[in-house]
Every structure is written in structure tokens, then in C-alpha cells.
Tab-separated table of C-alpha atoms in Angstrom:
chain	number	residue	atom	x	y	z
A	204	MET	CA	-18.817	57.106	38.732
A	205	ARG	CA	-18.147	55.963	35.216
A	206	LYS	CA	-15.506	57.194	34.848
A	207	ASP	CA	-13.370	55.944	38.355
A	208	ALA	CA	-14.973	52.203	36.492
A	209	THR	CA	-12.832	53.262	33.458
A	210	LEU	CA	-9.503	54.487	35.174
A	211	VAL	CA	-9.624	51.207	37.203
A	212	SER	CA	-11.206	48.993	34.156
A	213	SER	CA	-8.275	49.242	32.748
A	214	LEU	CA	-5.374	49.554	35.548
A	215	PHE	CA	-6.435	46.108	35.608
A	216	LEU	CA	-6.794	45.110	32.067
A	217	ALA	CA	-2.911	46.706	31.722
A	218	ALA	CA	-1.651	44.525	35.239
A	219	ALA	CA	-3.076	41.519	33.282
A	220	LEU	CA	-0.940	42.818	30.239
A	221	ILE	CA	2.603	43.952	32.113
A	222	LEU	CA	2.110	40.630	36.079
A	223	PRO	CA	3.358	37.291	32.944
A	224	ALA	CA	6.052	39.681	31.682
A	225	VAL	CA	7.678	40.608	34.390
A	226	ASN	CA	7.201	36.973	35.981
A	227	SER	CA	9.117	35.457	32.796
A	228	TRP	CA	12.346	37.246	34.097
A	229	THR	CA	14.321	35.132	36.218
A	230	ALA	CA	15.467	36.455	40.048
A	231	GLU	CA	18.554	37.466	37.932
A	232	GLY	CA	15.679	40.157	35.923
A	233	HIS	CA	17.831	39.131	32.898
A	234	ALA	CA	17.029	36.002	30.165
A	235	PRO	CA	12.688	34.995	30.652
A	236	ARG	CA	12.773	31.218	30.896
A	237	LYS	CA	12.035	29.419	28.630
A	238	ALA	CA	8.609	27.845	28.042
A	239	PRO	CA	8.240	23.927	28.893
A	240	PRO	CA	7.031	22.331	25.241
A	241	ASP	CA	3.869	22.223	24.243
A	242	ALA	CA	2.019	19.529	23.682
A	243	VAL	CA	-0.645	20.980	21.561
A	244	MET	CA	1.794	21.939	18.916
A	245	GLU	CA	3.778	19.094	18.894
A	246	ALA	CA	1.345	16.732	17.715
A	247	GLN	CA	0.419	18.513	15.266
A	248	THR	CA	3.113	20.253	14.175
A	249	PRO	CA	5.246	17.627	11.276
A	250	ARG	CA	8.701	18.581	11.230
A	251	GLU	CA	10.600	19.765	7.787
A	252	VAL	CA	13.372	16.271	7.064
A	253	PRO	CA	15.340	15.653	4.064
A	254	GLN	CA	13.105	15.200	0.920
A	255	ASN	CA	15.374	12.517	0.527
A	256	ARG	CA	13.422	9.166	-0.684
A	257	PRO	CA	11.506	8.810	-3.209
A	258	GLU	CA	8.610	8.405	-2.106
A	259	GLN	CA	8.826	11.756	-0.495
A	260	GLN	CA	8.633	12.895	-3.728
A	261	LYS	CA	5.833	15.503	-5.295
A	262	GLY	CA	4.674	14.466	-9.048
A	263	ASN	CA	2.256	16.053	-10.457
A	264	HIS	CA	-0.238	13.833	-9.255
A	265	ASP	CA	0.438	15.410	-6.036
A	266	ASN	CA	0.198	19.141	-7.725
A	267	SER	CA	-2.997	18.587	-8.847
A	268	ASP	CA	-5.949	20.067	-8.828
A	269	LEU	CA	-6.797	16.558	-10.114
A	270	PHE	CA	-8.968	16.288	-5.996
A	271	SER	CA	-10.978	19.853	-6.640
A	272	ALA	CA	-14.299	18.922	-5.774
A	273	THR	CA	-15.300	20.499	-10.262
A	274	LYS	CA	-12.689	17.472	-11.223
A	275	ALA	CA	-15.125	14.867	-9.860
A	276	GLU	CA	-16.179	13.302	-12.086
A	277	PRO	CA	-20.222	12.203	-11.904
A	278	SER	CA	-20.979	8.114	-11.128
A	279	SER	CA	-24.259	8.499	-13.312
A	280	THR	CA	-24.738	10.811	-17.252
A	281	ALA	CA	-27.978	11.132	-15.708
A	282	PHE	CA	-27.326	13.792	-13.427
A	283	LYS	CA	-27.284	16.331	-16.296
A	284	ASN	CA	-31.191	16.508	-15.748
A	285	GLN	CA	-31.213	16.486	-11.977
A	286	PRO	CA	-31.564	19.466	-10.322
A	287	ASP	CA	-28.096	21.475	-10.491
A	288	GLU	CA	-26.250	18.653	-12.305
A	289	GLY	CA	-25.816	16.263	-8.747
A	290	LYS	CA	-23.846	18.982	-7.116
A	291	THR	CA	-24.058	20.870	-4.101
A	292	LEU	CA	-23.724	23.986	-4.750
A	293	GLY	CA	-23.571	27.265	-2.778
A	294	PHE	CA	-23.160	26.560	1.167
A	295	ASP	CA	-22.591	23.030	2.761
A	296	PHE	CA	-22.682	23.209	6.644
A	297	TYR	CA	-19.521	20.519	6.773
A	298	ARG	CA	-16.956	23.178	4.587
A	299	ASP	CA	-18.604	26.293	6.335
A	300	PRO	CA	-15.906	28.162	7.693
A	301	LEU	CA	-17.962	29.801	10.654
A	302	ASP	CA	-18.681	25.747	12.141
A	303	ALA	CA	-17.819	26.271	14.709
A	304	LYS	CA	6.820	-1.088	38.183
A	305	LYS	CA	8.298	-0.206	41.462
A	306	PRO	CA	6.165	0.554	44.353
A	307	MET	CA	7.397	4.471	44.864
A	308	THR	CA	9.680	4.164	42.491
A	309	THR	CA	9.823	8.862	40.899
A	310	PHE	CA	9.857	9.384	36.683
A	311	GLN	CA	13.156	10.807	36.489
A	312	GLU	CA	14.680	6.806	38.523
A	313	VAL	CA	12.780	5.561	35.595
A	314	TYR	CA	13.824	7.406	32.897
A	315	GLN	CA	17.682	7.079	34.870
A	316	LYS	CA	17.798	3.629	34.413
A	317	ASP	CA	15.959	2.327	30.586
A	318	VAL	CA	18.707	5.346	29.583
A	319	ALA	CA	21.428	4.050	31.414
A	320	GLU	CA	19.961	0.194	29.497
A	321	LYS	CA	18.911	1.130	25.741
A	322	PRO	CA	23.005	1.193	24.560
A	323	LYS	CA	22.770	-2.631	25.765
A	324	VAL	CA	19.053	-3.730	25.113
A	325	MET	CA	19.320	-2.621	21.150
A	326	GLU	CA	22.587	-4.017	20.968
A	327	THR	CA	21.318	-6.995	21.687
A	328	GLN	CA	18.783	-7.087	19.258
A	329	ARG	CA	21.842	-6.115	16.599
A	330	ARG	CA	23.100	-9.301	16.751
A	331	LEU	CA	20.329	-11.607	17.255
A	332	LEU	CA	18.786	-10.120	14.507
A	333	GLU	CA	22.188	-10.398	12.556
A	334	SER	CA	23.263	-13.794	13.908
A	335	ARG	CA	19.210	-14.295	11.801
A	336	TYR	CA	19.432	-12.431	9.400
A	337	ASP	CA	21.451	-11.034	5.878
A	338	LEU	CA	20.224	-6.737	6.878
A	339	ARG	CA	22.162	-5.556	3.886
A	340	PRO	CA	19.233	-5.227	1.859
A	341	ARG	CA	19.022	-5.878	-1.952
A	342	LEU	CA	16.897	-3.588	-4.059
A	343	SER	CA	14.884	-4.836	-6.822
A	344	PRO	CA	16.316	-2.359	-9.970
A	345	ASP	CA	12.089	-2.767	-10.788
A	346	VAL	CA	9.270	-3.404	-8.694
A	347	LYS	CA	7.959	-0.695	-6.592
A	348	MET	CA	5.982	-0.030	-3.932
A	349	SER	CA	2.635	2.975	-5.017
A	350	ARG	CA	5.513	6.142	-4.389
A	351	GLY	CA	8.231	4.683	-5.838
A	352	LYS	CA	10.024	2.981	-3.393
A	353	PRO	CA	12.182	-0.124	-4.331
A	354	ILE	CA	11.301	-3.321	-1.924
A	355	ALA	CA	13.483	-5.724	-0.801
A	356	VAL	CA	14.956	-8.273	-2.053
A	357	GLY	CA	14.933	-11.985	-0.327
A	358	PRO	CA	15.967	-14.518	1.039
A	359	THR	CA	17.734	-12.892	3.952
A	360	ALA	CA	18.192	-15.051	6.882
A	361	ARG	CA	21.053	-16.888	7.549
A	362	LEU	CA	20.886	-21.595	7.083
A	363	SER	CA	23.419	-22.774	9.382
A	364	GLN	CA	26.524	-24.019	9.065
A	365	GLY	CA	26.093	-26.973	6.603
A	366	THR	CA	22.465	-26.975	5.583
A	367	SER	CA	21.404	-25.543	2.634
A	368	TRP	CA	17.477	-24.499	1.781
A	369	GLU	CA	17.071	-28.436	-0.021
A	370	ARG	CA	18.501	-30.616	2.484
A	371	LEU	CA	15.538	-28.357	5.169
A	372	ALA	CA	12.832	-28.841	3.009
A	373	ALA	CA	13.728	-32.840	3.541
A	374	THR	CA	14.584	-32.744	6.993
A	375	PRO	CA	11.912	-33.685	9.642
A	376	PRO	CA	10.071	-31.093	12.184
A	377	GLY	CA	11.338	-32.662	14.806
A	378	GLU	CA	14.964	-33.182	13.680
A	379	ILE	CA	14.579	-29.487	12.509
A	380	ARG	CA	13.121	-28.442	16.344
A	381	SER	CA	15.886	-30.708	17.614
A	382	LYS	CA	18.596	-29.282	16.492
A	383	ASN	CA	18.109	-26.160	16.604
A	384	LEU	CA	17.421	-25.690	12.190
A	385	PHE	CA	14.272	-23.072	11.680
A	386	PRO	CA	15.062	-19.869	9.532
A	387	TYR	CA	12.833	-18.859	10.927
A	388	PRO	CA	12.000	-18.345	15.004
A	389	PRO	CA	9.589	-16.291	16.118
A	390	LEU	CA	10.952	-12.157	16.375
A	391	PRO	CA	11.744	-10.677	19.758
A	392	HIS	CA	9.936	-7.064	20.670
A	393	PRO	CA	13.728	-5.486	22.073
A	394	LYS	CA	12.592	-5.115	25.601
A	395	GLN	CA	9.707	-7.596	25.994
A	396	VAL	CA	9.023	-6.072	30.604
A	397	ASN	CA	8.601	-2.875	29.384
A	398	GLY	CA	6.600	-3.994	25.291
A	399	GLY	CA	3.971	-1.850	24.018
A	400	GLN	CA	4.740	0.666	20.744
A	401	VAL	CA	7.786	1.356	19.353
A	402	PHE	CA	7.781	3.164	15.699
A	403	PRO	CA	10.875	3.116	13.106
A	404	GLN	CA	12.916	6.252	12.566
A	405	MET	CA	12.086	7.324	9.561
A	406	GLN	CA	8.478	7.948	11.156
A	407	ILE	CA	10.404	9.636	14.783
A	408	ASP	CA	12.520	12.274	12.284
A	409	MET	CA	8.848	14.391	10.965
A	410	PHE	CA	7.198	13.358	14.955
A	411	PRO	CA	9.535	13.954	17.739
A	412	ARG	CA	6.870	12.476	19.838
A	413	LEU	CA	6.967	9.249	18.642
A	414	GLN	CA	10.813	8.548	20.397
A	415	ARG	CA	10.909	6.195	23.316
A	416	PHE	CA	14.012	7.173	26.109
A	417	ASP	CA	14.567	2.953	26.632
A	418	VAL	CA	14.039	1.041	22.867
A	419	ASP	CA	14.258	2.588	19.584
A	420	PHE	CA	12.746	0.633	16.061
A	421	ASP	CA	15.375	-2.725	14.914
A	422	LEU	CA	14.405	-3.313	11.596
A	423	PRO	CA	16.240	-1.150	8.388
A	424	ASP	CA	14.374	1.256	6.845
A	425	ALA	CA	14.535	-1.596	3.309
A	426	PHE	CA	12.742	-3.769	4.780
A	427	LEU	CA	9.872	-1.639	5.406
A	428	PRO	CA	6.578	-0.371	3.263
A	429	GLU	CA	7.056	3.578	1.836
A	430	PHE	CA	6.788	6.839	4.003
A	431	PRO	CA	4.433	7.835	3.624
A	432	PRO	CA	2.976	5.283	2.365
A	433	ALA	CA	-0.082	6.270	-0.739
A	434	ILE	CA	-3.664	6.577	0.164
A	435	PHE	CA	-6.345	4.758	-1.809
A	436	LEU	CA	-10.777	5.459	-1.587
A	437	GLN	CA	-12.518	2.802	-2.514
A	438	ASN	CA	-14.868	5.556	-3.016
A	439	ARG	CA	-13.239	7.949	-5.765
A	440	PRO	CA	-11.069	4.793	-7.107
A	441	GLU	CA	-10.774	6.688	-10.217
A	442	LEU	CA	-8.216	9.857	-8.190
A	443	GLY	CA	-5.661	6.964	-7.756
A	444	ASP	CA	-3.372	7.796	-4.597
A	445	VAL	CA	-4.702	10.747	-3.336
A	446	SER	CA	-2.427	11.483	-0.004
A	447	ARG	CA	-0.793	13.941	-1.905
A	448	GLY	CA	2.755	12.797	-0.419
A	449	GLU	CA	1.738	14.186	3.060
A	450	VAL	CA	0.852	12.252	6.724
A	451	VAL	CA	-2.644	12.661	7.291
A	452	SER	CA	-2.876	14.362	10.813
A	453	ILE	CA	-5.016	16.369	12.906
A	454	SER	CA	-3.295	19.800	10.697
A	455	ASN	CA	-3.984	18.847	7.463
A	456	TYR	CA	-7.140	16.514	7.112
A	457	TYR	CA	-9.301	18.368	7.046
A	458	ARG	CA	-8.054	20.203	3.988
A	459	LEU	CA	-6.926	17.245	1.885
A	460	PHE	CA	-10.009	14.969	1.522
A	461	LYS	CA	-12.944	18.080	2.613
A	462	ASP	CA	-13.379	17.558	-1.170
A	463	LEU	CA	-13.481	13.769	-1.208
A	464	LEU	CA	-15.379	12.069	2.369
A	465	THR	CA	-19.000	12.197	3.598
A	466	PRO	CA	-19.329	14.631	7.202
A	467	VAL	CA	-19.894	11.733	8.665
A	468	GLN	CA	-16.471	9.534	6.808
A	469	LEU	CA	-14.844	13.390	7.767
A	470	ASP	CA	-15.910	12.957	11.497
A	471	GLY	CA	-14.678	9.618	11.582
A	472	LEU	CA	-11.365	11.000	9.726
A	473	ARG	CA	-11.234	13.254	13.055
A	474	MET	CA	-11.071	10.897	15.592
A	475	LEU	CA	-8.940	9.230	13.499
A	476	VAL	CA	-5.617	11.461	13.913
A	477	THR	CA	-6.615	13.222	17.178
A	478	PRO	CA	-4.341	11.593	20.458
A	479	PHE	CA	-5.839	10.125	23.053
A	480	PRO	CA	-3.717	8.491	25.772
A	481	GLN	CA	-2.310	5.246	25.048
A	482	GLU	CA	0.392	2.933	26.926
A	483	GLU	CA	3.764	4.145	25.986
A	484	PHE	CA	2.404	8.029	25.189
A	485	ASN	CA	0.797	10.535	27.651
A	486	PRO	CA	1.021	12.966	31.087
A	487	THR	CA	1.578	10.024	33.665
A	488	ASP	CA	5.248	8.193	35.108
A	489	ASP	CA	5.181	5.366	33.765
A	490	ARG	CA	4.770	6.698	30.124
A	491	LYS	CA	8.216	5.594	27.501
A	492	SER	CA	8.055	9.486	26.245
A	493	GLU	CA	10.951	12.388	27.472
A	494	ASN	CA	7.637	14.355	27.801
A	495	PRO	CA	4.056	14.572	28.906
A	496	SER	CA	2.172	13.332	25.999
A	497	LEU	CA	-0.803	14.229	24.734
A	498	GLY	CA	-0.450	9.736	23.219
A	499	VAL	CA	-1.199	9.022	19.180
A	500	ALA	CA	-3.915	9.185	17.232
A	501	CYS	CA	-5.069	5.187	15.624
A	502	LEU	CA	-2.917	6.988	12.051
A	503	ASP	CA	0.633	7.524	13.910
A	504	CYS	CA	0.290	3.768	14.603
A	505	HIS	CA	-2.085	3.205	10.897
A	506	VAL	CA	-0.084	5.455	8.769
A	507	ASN	CA	-2.315	6.241	6.275
A	508	GLY	CA	-5.026	3.963	6.750
A	509	HIS	CA	-1.882	1.414	6.113
A	510	THR	CA	1.897	0.730	8.149
A	511	THR	CA	5.110	1.345	8.330
A	512	ALA	CA	5.523	-1.582	10.659
A	513	GLN	CA	5.519	0.061	14.015
A	514	PHE	CA	5.254	-3.123	16.346
A	515	HIS	CA	4.183	-3.692	20.134
A	516	LEU	CA	2.505	-6.400	21.466
A	517	SER	CA	-0.207	-8.643	21.630
A	518	PRO	CA	-2.915	-7.934	23.907
A	519	ASP	CA	-4.772	-11.379	24.895
A	520	ILE	CA	-1.780	-12.842	26.145
A	521	ARG	CA	-0.680	-13.396	29.841
A	522	PRO	CA	2.608	-13.079	31.247
A	523	GLN	CA	3.603	-11.171	30.174
A	524	GLU	CA	7.065	-13.476	28.851
A	525	ARG	CA	4.411	-15.446	26.193
A	526	ARG	CA	3.347	-12.358	24.639
A	527	PHE	CA	4.760	-12.247	20.684
A	528	ARG	CA	5.483	-9.739	19.157
A	529	LEU	CA	2.785	-7.481	17.124
A	530	ASP	CA	2.300	-5.841	13.793
A	531	THR	CA	1.053	-2.958	12.802
A	532	VAL	CA	-1.366	-4.195	10.561
A	533	SER	CA	-2.562	-2.416	7.417
A	534	LEU	CA	-5.998	-0.906	7.528
A	535	ARG	CA	-6.290	-1.127	3.716
A	536	GLY	CA	-9.317	-2.844	1.532
A	537	LEU	CA	-11.001	-3.597	5.902
A	538	PHE	CA	-14.044	-3.548	4.399
A	539	ASN	CA	-13.912	-6.826	2.953
A	540	GLN	CA	-12.764	-8.202	5.993
A	541	GLN	CA	-15.242	-9.885	8.532
A	542	ILE	CA	-12.833	-10.465	11.891
A	543	HIS	CA	-10.309	-8.367	13.484
A	544	ALA	CA	-7.816	-8.531	15.901
A	545	SER	CA	-4.746	-11.504	15.564
A	546	LYS	CA	-6.135	-13.157	17.826
A	547	ARG	CA	-9.264	-12.101	19.587
A	548	SER	CA	-11.289	-11.676	15.679
A	549	LEU	CA	-13.666	-8.997	16.683
A	550	ARG	CA	-16.315	-9.120	14.254
A	551	SER	CA	-16.661	-4.672	13.659
A	552	VAL	CA	-14.170	-2.749	13.252
A	553	GLU	CA	-17.174	-0.339	15.629
A	554	ASP	CA	-15.842	-3.722	18.353
A	555	PHE	CA	-12.238	-3.382	17.820
A	556	SER	CA	-11.851	0.743	17.691
A	557	GLU	CA	-14.129	0.244	20.792
A	558	PHE	CA	-12.110	-1.562	22.872
A	559	GLU	CA	-8.810	-0.653	21.797
A	560	GLN	CA	-9.742	3.393	23.250
A	561	ARG	CA	-10.721	1.807	26.080
A	562	THR	CA	-8.340	-0.558	26.666
A	563	ALA	CA	-4.897	1.994	26.336
A	564	TYR	CA	-5.094	0.690	22.522
A	565	PHE	CA	-3.016	-2.576	22.146
A	566	ASN	CA	-2.644	-3.752	25.894
A	567	GLY	CA	-6.099	-5.221	26.304
A	568	ASP	CA	-5.580	-3.476	30.266
A	569	GLU	CA	-8.715	-0.478	31.390
A	570	ILE	CA	-6.944	-0.237	34.376
A	571	HIS	CA	-4.013	1.308	32.923
A	572	ALA	CA	-6.242	2.920	30.110
A	573	ALA	CA	-8.460	4.451	33.294
A	574	LYS	CA	-5.278	5.827	34.726
A	575	LYS	CA	-3.788	7.282	32.082
A	576	GLY	CA	-6.847	8.836	30.466
A	577	MET	CA	-9.432	6.506	28.564
A	578	ASN	CA	-10.784	7.454	25.977
A	579	VAL	CA	-14.352	6.422	25.672
A	580	ILE	CA	-16.325	7.286	22.672
A	581	SER	CA	-19.649	6.971	22.150
A	582	ARG	CA	-21.126	4.981	18.867
A	583	VAL	CA	-21.960	7.234	17.498
A	584	GLN	CA	-17.984	8.917	16.856
A	585	MET	CA	-17.073	4.921	16.311
A	586	ALA	CA	-19.837	4.542	13.439
A	587	HIS	CA	-18.357	7.416	11.989
A	588	MET	CA	-14.372	6.467	12.781
A	589	ALA	CA	-15.163	2.575	11.611
A	590	GLN	CA	-16.572	4.321	8.315
A	591	MET	CA	-13.935	6.215	7.534
A	592	GLN	CA	-11.557	2.588	7.958
A	593	ASN	CA	-14.018	1.291	5.559
A	594	MET	CA	-13.165	4.267	3.314
A	595	PHE	CA	-9.561	2.477	2.834
A	596	ASP	CA	-8.280	0.845	-0.408
A	597	VAL	CA	-5.979	-1.593	-1.423
A	598	PRO	CA	-3.489	-0.773	-4.620
A	599	PRO	CA	-4.503	-1.035	-7.527
A	600	ALA	CA	-3.616	-4.726	-9.460
A	601	PRO	CA	-4.231	-3.790	-13.266
A	602	LYS	CA	-2.729	-7.456	-14.732
A	603	LEU	CA	-5.752	-8.683	-12.624
A	604	ASP	CA	-9.592	-9.547	-13.709
A	605	PRO	CA	-12.991	-8.802	-11.532
A	606	ALA	CA	-12.804	-11.945	-10.516
A	607	GLY	CA	-8.780	-11.585	-8.917
A	608	TYR	CA	-7.395	-14.107	-11.177
A	609	LEU	CA	-4.069	-12.737	-13.524
A	610	ALA	CA	-5.439	-11.755	-16.488
A	611	PRO	CA	-3.448	-13.878	-19.378
A	612	GLU	CA	-2.528	-11.584	-21.951
A	613	ARG	CA	-1.767	-8.246	-19.814
A	614	ALA	CA	0.900	-11.337	-17.965
A	615	THR	CA	4.372	-12.720	-17.648
A	616	GLN	CA	5.120	-16.069	-17.746
A	617	ALA	CA	6.484	-16.241	-14.549
A	618	GLU	CA	3.425	-14.674	-13.028
A	619	LEU	CA	1.000	-17.069	-14.696
A	620	ALA	CA	3.576	-19.795	-12.764
A	621	GLY	CA	3.233	-18.836	-10.272
A	622	GLN	CA	-0.416	-18.240	-10.180
A	623	LYS	CA	-0.509	-21.714	-10.915
A	624	VAL	CA	1.210	-22.361	-7.975
A	625	PHE	CA	-0.334	-20.204	-6.128
A	626	PHE	CA	-3.540	-22.331	-6.308
A	627	GLY	CA	-2.061	-25.648	-6.673
A	628	LYS	CA	0.912	-26.964	-5.339
A	629	GLY	CA	1.614	-23.920	-3.037
A	630	ARG	CA	-1.958	-24.500	-1.625
A	631	CYS	CA	-1.793	-20.712	-1.014
A	632	GLY	CA	-5.362	-19.785	-1.804
A	633	VAL	CA	-6.905	-22.831	0.345
A	634	CYS	CA	-6.333	-19.135	2.647
A	635	HIS	CA	-5.855	-16.982	0.751
A	636	PRO	CA	-8.657	-17.450	-2.383
A	637	ALA	CA	-9.826	-14.971	-4.884
A	638	PRO	CA	-10.462	-11.908	-5.175
A	639	PHE	CA	-9.618	-11.055	-2.494
A	640	TYR	CA	-6.837	-13.611	-1.121
A	641	LEU	CA	-8.718	-14.130	1.990
A	642	ASP	CA	-10.974	-16.956	3.654
A	643	GLN	CA	-11.805	-14.694	6.788
A	644	GLN	CA	-10.439	-17.544	8.511
A	645	MET	CA	-8.072	-18.658	11.476
A	646	HIS	CA	-5.472	-20.792	11.798
A	647	ASP	CA	-2.529	-22.996	13.167
A	648	LEU	CA	0.203	-23.364	11.766
A	649	GLN	CA	1.223	-25.315	15.075
A	650	LEU	CA	4.561	-24.036	14.355
A	651	ASP	CA	5.384	-25.394	18.149
A	652	ARG	CA	7.058	-28.258	15.155
A	653	PHE	CA	9.057	-26.191	13.891
A	654	THR	CA	10.501	-23.973	17.069
A	655	ARG	CA	11.089	-25.008	21.325
A	656	GLU	CA	8.512	-21.627	21.347
A	657	PRO	CA	5.578	-23.206	22.217
A	658	GLY	CA	2.991	-22.253	19.034
A	659	ASP	CA	1.012	-18.803	18.897
A	660	GLY	CA	-2.127	-20.227	17.831
A	661	PRO	CA	-4.976	-19.533	15.745
A	662	ILE	CA	-4.310	-16.317	13.596
A	663	LYS	CA	-5.784	-14.530	12.067
A	664	THR	CA	-5.957	-14.578	7.528
A	665	PHE	CA	-4.658	-11.138	6.326
A	666	THR	CA	-4.980	-10.655	2.560
A	667	LEU	CA	-2.946	-10.246	-0.151
A	668	ARG	CA	-3.567	-7.465	-2.753
A	669	GLY	CA	-1.223	-5.231	-2.122
A	670	ILE	CA	0.632	-7.404	-0.247
A	671	LYS	CA	3.843	-5.935	-1.814
A	672	GLU	CA	3.860	-2.960	0.130
A	673	SER	CA	3.421	-3.831	3.401
A	674	PRO	CA	7.067	-5.475	4.412
A	675	PRO	CA	7.829	-7.301	6.835
A	676	TYR	CA	5.701	-10.826	6.446
A	677	LEU	CA	4.094	-12.732	8.648
A	678	HIS	CA	2.038	-11.348	12.366
A	679	ASP	CA	5.097	-10.697	13.965
A	680	GLY	CA	7.271	-9.639	10.810
A	681	ARG	CA	9.788	-12.330	11.211
A	682	CYS	CA	9.686	-12.768	6.996
A	683	LEU	CA	11.591	-10.263	6.509
A	684	THR	CA	10.585	-10.063	2.335
A	685	LEU	CA	8.290	-12.306	0.013
A	686	GLU	CA	10.778	-14.629	-0.769
A	687	ASP	CA	11.662	-15.317	3.148
A	688	THR	CA	7.595	-15.155	3.117
A	689	VAL	CA	7.725	-18.320	0.540
A	690	LYS	CA	11.067	-20.163	1.948
A	691	PHE	CA	9.050	-20.229	5.732
A	692	PHE	CA	5.893	-22.019	3.595
A	693	ASP	CA	7.204	-24.488	1.619
A	694	LEU	CA	8.907	-25.657	5.090
A	695	VAL	CA	5.876	-25.620	7.414
A	696	LEU	CA	3.318	-27.147	5.133
A	697	GLY	CA	5.811	-29.241	3.840
A	698	LEU	CA	4.976	-28.235	0.242
A	699	ARG	CA	8.766	-28.662	-1.509
A	700	LEU	CA	8.912	-26.391	-4.387
A	701	SER	CA	11.352	-26.020	-6.718
A	702	GLN	CA	13.636	-22.017	-6.034
A	703	GLU	CA	12.063	-21.992	-10.360
A	704	GLU	CA	8.656	-22.776	-8.300
A	705	GLN	CA	9.297	-20.768	-6.178
A	706	ASN	CA	10.055	-17.082	-7.541
A	707	ASN	CA	7.914	-17.344	-9.486
A	708	LEU	CA	5.372	-17.678	-7.089
A	709	VAL	CA	6.695	-14.525	-5.537
A	710	ALA	CA	7.070	-12.594	-9.294
A	711	PHE	CA	2.921	-14.342	-8.310
A	712	LEU	CA	2.312	-12.312	-5.156
A	713	ARG	CA	3.844	-9.689	-6.478
A	714	VAL	CA	1.885	-8.327	-8.787
A	715	LEU	CA	-1.250	-9.203	-6.534
């Protein structure tokens, strides 16, 4: 009997192994059918891209063993008198490898319609941008971001024929509005009716799952943050950039950070790099990705805790046409920020993270989120996510003293003059006081005085620390360079700054 049972088991096992292989052949008995895309593998596998961007190049710092736990300098010399000199030796739980639109419209119909419309949609946006901006980048020969990408120099805005910056600055707001002279009107989403998150091509090249079939990113790469961005940790400031030239994802976060973070922070980082259903990237038929998707992760948008200027629509406004474009903001320095979200003024990182997870990411809509796969996360895990987000630091500013002002012996005359303008005639310091250069408030610039669009209402103040690494500027990215931003506020606040004062102000902003 035992031999018979063994024989039967063997036959069942053989059938289980053979039948899938037989079924994989076509009816003609030739080539096996092509397997459908594996969403899990797509979400975890970055694509090889040419290493031709300066910030992609790995230097000695990236390849060093400085990040190893054995290289860490203790925070106190007193540890040498403590057991094991303050080090965790032997078994460590968190590193133990054994620790386990139209009703009844089909997707194909929507897909074909959007694909057919896409060239016209993007051509329309291109013409609009070229009518507003000179998109030929002028790059600074000496000012670069943390990993080496040169910053673009402006201003880029095109003025109406017969108008100069000086003449425009002397024109009353009402006249600017009536004659449609304001050079920085709101920057629209390329396809407002669809809206949703749009990723730049440099990011899609590495992660094709982020490609949309209905719309593409619209701003040239030269006016965007570097990719991948540097990562600075406020718990390990001595390490500088800890990104090692990689984009943090579900496939490498553990290797990169197991020796730099606590178990709670590491678990929070795991949640931040785990894809969850989102409005445009999900398995449902109203998605905007060609193939069903697991969704996107928090750090798909906040790449390396920073941004690549991805944009979407404000979640807090209806109807659809009244919503405005929003750039993804950096998470750098989140530990010093007391309000979150451009409009909602949420008062904790936990509340912000939970709200966005439960409303399909940046759409304020729990109904659609439930359909796509609402992600209700426990407050414990939310706390872990918040702990991790609060670790992202701003880039070092070696010319600033501990109070956040320029150290005279380390600054140039232009930078010192720019600081004087910043805290004086420019009135920048009213909303951006040192040392962190934000006031934890929301302000209404009343832009409807200058443009024919309704104003955006109160928008939260964003920190200016590390600002040269976060182009484009303003909540919708309408100012492509720091020079454009200074021009914008010179007009909106009626400052009447001279060109020299504006140049000095830009010089100061670059060293924050």
C-alpha cells in the first residue's frame, strides 16, 4: 500500500510539473505563449539608463565604506567606558536574515482616445510654454546642485512686445491685468480634464511603469532638480550625501540604510517605498498606465526624500477646472515644518500621510480610492513613516552660521548685499525668517490683482533652505529659475528693486 501511495504521489507531482509546460504551447504546438507583464517585478526593477548626467556619476564618496556601521563615529567619547563601547554586537533583530467618464466605456476605448489625442495635447502645451518662456537653457558655469547638476539661469519669461522689466515694475496692477501683461500667469496641467500625477522623462527612463499614455511631462530637463537627488540625514549629518548615487526603492532601501537608521525608521522607509494604488496608476480600467499597476510609492514622487518636479492637481479644490497645478515638494527639512499640504494646513506628518494614503494620493477622494484599493494604514505604521520623513535634512550651507545668517568671512560681497536686500528692502524675511527660512504660515499673494485668473488663496510658505536644488518655483512651477522668482516677487510686492539688487538677492538665495 505504501508503494502504491508513493507511486500515485509521484504521478501527481509529474503531472503538476508537465501540464504547465504543455499548456504553455500554442494550439499549433510551436512557441510558448508570451507571459503577461509581471507587475511585481516591474515595480522593483529599475531600468539601465545611460550614465551621462553629472549627478549619475558615482564618486569616491558614493563608493566608500564610510556608510558602514563600523565607520560611524560615536556621538559621545564616553561610550568607550560603556559595555561594548556603545555598539550593538552579535545578533540584531532588524538585520537578522531569518526574520521573516462615460458610463460603460471600456478601457480600450479610453486608451485609444487618449493615445490619439496625446500628440495634440502636448503640442498645445509646447506652444503655450514657448509663448511664455525662452526654454533654451542657460546653465551656470559654477553653481551646481549637490551631485553636480548645473542650475539654470534666468529670467526665462517673455515680456509682451514693447514692454521692459523696468516699465512693467512701474505699471499699476490693474493696468497689468487689463492689458494681460503679467509675465507669470498660472502654469496649467497639460490635460486638465484628466489631471493627475505626471513624471518627468528622466524618471520614466529608469522606471517605465510611471509612463502615462495620455500626457507627458512638459518642462525641459535643465529646469528640473537633479535625478537622482542627494539624500541628507539629520541623524547622521557627518555623512553628507548618503544616496550613493541610487534611487531608493523597495529593492535597495534595506541595503542602503540598514546601518544608518533605527528599526522604526527603517520600517517607515519600507512603507514609503512600497507601491500602493493611486489615481492614475492602479489595476482598474480608469488608470492612465497601459498595463495594470501596483500603483506608486510615496518616494516615487518624493524621490530620495526630495522631488523631480512631478506635478498633479491641487486635491482641495472643485470643480475640476478650478483646481490648479501643484509641483511635488521636497521632504527635506520636514522635521522643522509645522503645517503640511499647500491648502489643507494639516498639522502633523502622520495626518498628512494618512490622508493621502486614504484618498488615492492627492485627489481628496475616498470613493475612487476605495475602488482602486484604499490603503488604510495603522497609526503605528503612520508613526513609523513620519519618523522616517523627519530624518530627511536640507543640504549643508557652509556659508551660514548657526543662526542661519551669512558668516561674513565666508561670503562674497554680492551675497552679503543680497542678504541685506532679503531682510530689508526685499521683505523676503517677513515670510522666510532665519534660520530655516519659513514662518509656518499660509499667505495669499492676491494674484488676481495681476492676472485674469482667480487667485489661489492662501498657500503655505515653503522653506528656502537648499532652494537652488528645487526648481521650478512657486507652488505650480511657473517660475523656472531663481531669477524668475525674484522678478515675480518684485512685481507682486511692488518692491522696485534695481537689477543689481536682484542679482545680489539671487546670489544670496543660491547659498541658503
